[in-house]
Short mmCIF file of C-alpha atoms in Angstrom, two decimals:
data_model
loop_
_atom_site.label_atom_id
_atom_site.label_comp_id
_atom_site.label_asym_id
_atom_site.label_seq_id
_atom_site.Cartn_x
_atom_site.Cartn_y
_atom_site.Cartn_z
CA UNK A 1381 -39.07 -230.17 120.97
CA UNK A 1382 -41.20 -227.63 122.20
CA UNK A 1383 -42.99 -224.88 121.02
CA UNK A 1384 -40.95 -221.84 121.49
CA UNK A 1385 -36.91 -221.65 121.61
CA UNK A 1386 -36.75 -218.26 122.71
CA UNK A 1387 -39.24 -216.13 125.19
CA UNK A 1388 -38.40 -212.41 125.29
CA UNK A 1389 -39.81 -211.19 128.55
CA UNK A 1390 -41.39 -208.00 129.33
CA UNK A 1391 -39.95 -207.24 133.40
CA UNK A 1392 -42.05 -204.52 135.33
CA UNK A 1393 -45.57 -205.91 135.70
CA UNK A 1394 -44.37 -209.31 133.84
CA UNK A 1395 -41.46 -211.10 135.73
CA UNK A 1396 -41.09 -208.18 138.58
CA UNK A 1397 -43.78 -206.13 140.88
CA UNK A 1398 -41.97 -203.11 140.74
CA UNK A 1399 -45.14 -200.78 141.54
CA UNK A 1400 -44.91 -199.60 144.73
CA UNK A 1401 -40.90 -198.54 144.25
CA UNK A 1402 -42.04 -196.79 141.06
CA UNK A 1403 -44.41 -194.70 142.90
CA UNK A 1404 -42.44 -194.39 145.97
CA UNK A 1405 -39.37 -192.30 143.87
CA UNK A 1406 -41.97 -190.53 141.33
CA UNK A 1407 -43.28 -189.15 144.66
CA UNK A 1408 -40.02 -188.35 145.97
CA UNK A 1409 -38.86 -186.47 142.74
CA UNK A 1410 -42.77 -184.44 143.12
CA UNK A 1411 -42.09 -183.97 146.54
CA UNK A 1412 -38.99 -182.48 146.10
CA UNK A 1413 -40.46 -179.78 143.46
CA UNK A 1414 -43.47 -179.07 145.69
CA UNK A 1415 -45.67 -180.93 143.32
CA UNK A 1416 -49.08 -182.91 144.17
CA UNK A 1417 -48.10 -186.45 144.61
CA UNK A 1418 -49.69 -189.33 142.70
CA UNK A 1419 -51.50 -192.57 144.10
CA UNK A 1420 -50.86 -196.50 143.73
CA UNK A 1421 -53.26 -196.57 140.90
CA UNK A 1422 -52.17 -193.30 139.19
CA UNK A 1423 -48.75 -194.38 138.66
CA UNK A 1424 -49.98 -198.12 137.39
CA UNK A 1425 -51.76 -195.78 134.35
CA UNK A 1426 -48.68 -193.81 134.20
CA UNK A 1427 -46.06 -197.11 133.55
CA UNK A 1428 -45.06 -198.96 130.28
CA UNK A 1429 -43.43 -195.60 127.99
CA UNK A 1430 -40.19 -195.78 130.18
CA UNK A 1431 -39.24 -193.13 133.16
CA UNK A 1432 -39.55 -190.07 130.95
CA UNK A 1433 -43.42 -190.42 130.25
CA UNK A 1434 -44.14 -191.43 133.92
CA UNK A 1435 -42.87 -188.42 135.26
CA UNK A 1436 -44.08 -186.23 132.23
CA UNK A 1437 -47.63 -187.88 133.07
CA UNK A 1438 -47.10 -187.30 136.85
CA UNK A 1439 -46.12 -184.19 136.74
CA UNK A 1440 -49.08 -181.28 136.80
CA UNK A 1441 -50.40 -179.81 133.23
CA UNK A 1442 -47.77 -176.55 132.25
CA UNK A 1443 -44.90 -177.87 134.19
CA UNK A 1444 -42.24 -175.93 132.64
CA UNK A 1445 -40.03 -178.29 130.33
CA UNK A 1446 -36.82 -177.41 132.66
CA UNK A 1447 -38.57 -178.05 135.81
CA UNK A 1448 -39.64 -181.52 134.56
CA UNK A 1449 -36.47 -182.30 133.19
CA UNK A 1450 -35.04 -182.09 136.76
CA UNK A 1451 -38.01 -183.87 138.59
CA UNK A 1452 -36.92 -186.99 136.37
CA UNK A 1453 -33.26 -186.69 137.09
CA UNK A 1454 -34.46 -186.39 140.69
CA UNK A 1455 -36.52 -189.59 140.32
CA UNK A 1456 -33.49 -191.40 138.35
CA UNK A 1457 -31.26 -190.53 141.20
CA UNK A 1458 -33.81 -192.06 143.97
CA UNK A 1459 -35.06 -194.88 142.07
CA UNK A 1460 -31.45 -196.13 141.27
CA UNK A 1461 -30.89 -196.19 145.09
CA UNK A 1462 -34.33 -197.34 145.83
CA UNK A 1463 -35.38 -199.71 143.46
CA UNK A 1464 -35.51 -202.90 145.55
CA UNK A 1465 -36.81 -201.53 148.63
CA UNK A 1466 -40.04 -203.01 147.75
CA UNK A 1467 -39.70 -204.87 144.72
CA UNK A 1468 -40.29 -208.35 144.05
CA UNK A 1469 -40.79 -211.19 141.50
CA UNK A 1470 -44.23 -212.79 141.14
CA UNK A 1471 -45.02 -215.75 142.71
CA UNK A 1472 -44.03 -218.50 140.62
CA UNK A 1473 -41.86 -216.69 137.99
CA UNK A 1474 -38.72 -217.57 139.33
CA UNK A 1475 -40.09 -221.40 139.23
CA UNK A 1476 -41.39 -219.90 135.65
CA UNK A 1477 -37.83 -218.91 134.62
CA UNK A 1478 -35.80 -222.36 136.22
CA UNK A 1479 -38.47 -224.48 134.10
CA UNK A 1480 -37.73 -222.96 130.53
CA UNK A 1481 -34.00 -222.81 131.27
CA UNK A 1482 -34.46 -226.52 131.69
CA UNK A 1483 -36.69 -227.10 128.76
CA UNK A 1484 -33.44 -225.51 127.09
CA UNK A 1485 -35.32 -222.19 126.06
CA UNK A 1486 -33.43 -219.28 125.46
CA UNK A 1487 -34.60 -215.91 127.76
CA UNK A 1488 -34.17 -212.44 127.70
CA UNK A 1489 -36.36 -209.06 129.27
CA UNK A 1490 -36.25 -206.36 127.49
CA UNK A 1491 -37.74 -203.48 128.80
CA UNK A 1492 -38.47 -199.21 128.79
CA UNK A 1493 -36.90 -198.43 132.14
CA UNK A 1494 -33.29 -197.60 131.80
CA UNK A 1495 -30.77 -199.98 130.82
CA UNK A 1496 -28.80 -199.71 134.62
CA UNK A 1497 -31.59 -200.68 136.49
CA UNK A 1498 -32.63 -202.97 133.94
CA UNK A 1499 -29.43 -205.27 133.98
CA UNK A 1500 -29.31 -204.54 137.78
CA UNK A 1501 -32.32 -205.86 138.58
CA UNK A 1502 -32.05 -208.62 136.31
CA UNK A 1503 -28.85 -209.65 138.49
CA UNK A 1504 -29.74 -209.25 141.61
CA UNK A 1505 -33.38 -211.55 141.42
CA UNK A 1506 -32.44 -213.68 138.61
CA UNK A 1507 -28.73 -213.99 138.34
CA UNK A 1508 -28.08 -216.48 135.64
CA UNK A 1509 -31.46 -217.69 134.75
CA UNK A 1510 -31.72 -214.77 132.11
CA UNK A 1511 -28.71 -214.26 129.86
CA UNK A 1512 -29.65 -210.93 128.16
CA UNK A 1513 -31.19 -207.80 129.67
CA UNK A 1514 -31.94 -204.63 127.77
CA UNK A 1515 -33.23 -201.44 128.58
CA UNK A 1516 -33.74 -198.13 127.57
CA UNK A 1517 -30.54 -196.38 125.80
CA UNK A 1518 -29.31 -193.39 124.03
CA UNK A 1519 -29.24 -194.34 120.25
CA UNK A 1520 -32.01 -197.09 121.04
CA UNK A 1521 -35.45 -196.63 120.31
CA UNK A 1522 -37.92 -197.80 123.13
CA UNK A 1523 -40.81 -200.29 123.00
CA UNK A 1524 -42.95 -200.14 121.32
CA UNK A 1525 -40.50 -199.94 118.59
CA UNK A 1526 -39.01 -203.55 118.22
CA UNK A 1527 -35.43 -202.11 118.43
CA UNK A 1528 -34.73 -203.90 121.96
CA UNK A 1529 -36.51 -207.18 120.88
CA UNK A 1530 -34.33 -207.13 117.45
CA UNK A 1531 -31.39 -206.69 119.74
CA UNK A 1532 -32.01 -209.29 122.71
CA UNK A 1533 -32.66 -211.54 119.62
CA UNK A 1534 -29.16 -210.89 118.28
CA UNK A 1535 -27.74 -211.02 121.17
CA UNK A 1536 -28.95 -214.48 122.41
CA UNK A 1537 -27.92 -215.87 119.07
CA UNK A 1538 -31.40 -216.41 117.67
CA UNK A 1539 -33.87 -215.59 115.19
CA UNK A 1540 -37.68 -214.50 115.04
CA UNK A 1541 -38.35 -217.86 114.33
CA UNK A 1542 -39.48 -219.89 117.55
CA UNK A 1543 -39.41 -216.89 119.29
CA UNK A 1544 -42.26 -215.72 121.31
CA UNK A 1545 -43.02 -212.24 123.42
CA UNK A 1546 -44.27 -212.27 126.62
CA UNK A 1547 -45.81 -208.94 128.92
CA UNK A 1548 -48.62 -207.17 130.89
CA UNK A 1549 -49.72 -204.60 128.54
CA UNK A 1550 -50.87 -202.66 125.26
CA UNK A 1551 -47.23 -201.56 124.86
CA UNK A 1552 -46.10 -205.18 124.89
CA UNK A 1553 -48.35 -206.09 122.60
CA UNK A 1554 -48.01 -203.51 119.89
CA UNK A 1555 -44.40 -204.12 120.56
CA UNK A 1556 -44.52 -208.06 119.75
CA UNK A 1557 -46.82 -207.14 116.25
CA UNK A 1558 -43.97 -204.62 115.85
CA UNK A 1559 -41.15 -207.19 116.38
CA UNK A 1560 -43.40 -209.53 113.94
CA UNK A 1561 -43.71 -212.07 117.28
CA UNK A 1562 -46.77 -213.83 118.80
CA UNK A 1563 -47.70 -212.35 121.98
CA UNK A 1564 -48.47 -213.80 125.24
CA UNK A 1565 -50.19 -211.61 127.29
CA UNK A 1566 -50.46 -211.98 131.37
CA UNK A 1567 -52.75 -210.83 133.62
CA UNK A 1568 -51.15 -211.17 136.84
CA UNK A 1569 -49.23 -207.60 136.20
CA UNK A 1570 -50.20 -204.03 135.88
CA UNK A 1571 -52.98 -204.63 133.52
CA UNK A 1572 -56.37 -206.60 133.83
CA UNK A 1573 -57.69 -209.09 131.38
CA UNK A 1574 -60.49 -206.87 130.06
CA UNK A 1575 -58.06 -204.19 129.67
CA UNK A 1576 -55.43 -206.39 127.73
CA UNK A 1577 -58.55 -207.86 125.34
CA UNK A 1578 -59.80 -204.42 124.63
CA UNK A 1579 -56.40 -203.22 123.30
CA UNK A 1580 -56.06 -206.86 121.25
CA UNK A 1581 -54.50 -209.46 123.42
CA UNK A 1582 -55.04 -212.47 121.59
CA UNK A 1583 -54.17 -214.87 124.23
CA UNK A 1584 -54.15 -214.12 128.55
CA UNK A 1585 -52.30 -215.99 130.55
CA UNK A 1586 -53.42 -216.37 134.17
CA UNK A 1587 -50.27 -217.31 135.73
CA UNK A 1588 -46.46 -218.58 135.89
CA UNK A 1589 -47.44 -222.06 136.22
CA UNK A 1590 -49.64 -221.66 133.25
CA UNK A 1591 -47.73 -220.07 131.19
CA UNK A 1592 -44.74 -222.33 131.71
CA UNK A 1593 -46.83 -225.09 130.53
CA UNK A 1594 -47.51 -223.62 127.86
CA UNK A 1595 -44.41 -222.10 126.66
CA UNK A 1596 -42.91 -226.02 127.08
CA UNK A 1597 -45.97 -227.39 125.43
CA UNK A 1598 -47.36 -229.37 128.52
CA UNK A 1599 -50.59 -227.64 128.42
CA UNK A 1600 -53.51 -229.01 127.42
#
């Protein structure tokens, strides 16, 4: 009936504005190691590789490999604890999410942060509107490999066919061309428009309420 069966979400920067807790733990775990801390817009760069890049890019130039290692399990440990402190969905994706589950469309997130805050996040701001979360695991390779996508798919029950990716950056999208999925990309998240059409967006979407209509085919 409509145009896509199955949306695979993206969640920091696509259904959730995790920012500001990202930063606030990174700068904790610096903090803690007597290391310059990094600003709103550093850690936006920083995002979309998982927890291990952000606080390998946070972290100065020559930070010993053992001293890094412990500034991430010092961000884990604070972000696990911390994560919804200031976190929030976008307005209009939880409208976003009740209108596909109604259209019948099957929905999962996949996503680089790790798989505990992942499925706890999923939980606790959209309980049963998404059936599968995924996150990053030992023995699973991250996005932009299309390991998690492969596996949401299986998961849910469904193929690649009628199945469409959705996120807010260049890792989504070479993650969706990876997967072999169309991409929608939005522009409400961590990256611009310009910056998602430089690195090969093919199509933005403004907001929830647009893409909903799309996804269900009432758009123009």
């Amino acid at each position: 009936m409509f145009p896509y069966s199955t949306v695979i979400f993206d969640l920091d920067g696509t259904l959730l504005d995790t920012l500001q807790d990202l930063c606030d733990s990174a700068n904790y775990a610096l903090s803690l190691h007597q290391m310059p801390t990094r600003s709103l817009d550093e850690i936006r760069r920083f995002v979309g590789n998982g927890v291990g890049l952000l606080i390998h890019r946070a972290v100065p130039a020559g930070t010993p490999e053992e001293v890094e290692a412990q500034c991430l399990a010092d961000f884990r440990a604070h972000y696990l604890l911390n994560m919804e402190n200031r976190t929030a969905p976008y307005a209009g994706v939880l409208e976003l999410l009740d209108g596909l589950n109604q259209a019948g469309i099957r929905l999962a997130v996949v996503s680089n942060k790790f798989d505990g805050a992942v499925k706890g996040l999923c939980q606790d701001y959209f309980g049963d509107r998404v059936k599968v979360a995924i996150g990053e695991s030992q023995g699973v390779a991250r996005k932009p490999a299309p390991d998690t996508v492969f596996r949401a798919l299986k998961e849910l029950g469904a193929d690649a066919q009628g199945a469409v990716y959705v996120g807010d950056s260049e890792v989504d999208i070479e993650t969706a061309r990876n997967a072999g999925l169309p991409c929608l990309s939005v522009s409400w998240g961590f990256r611009d428009a310009d910056f998602l059409l430089q690195r090969g967006a093919q199509r933005i979407v403004p907001s929830p309420a647009d893409l909903l209509a799309l996804l269900t085919g009432a758009a123009n």
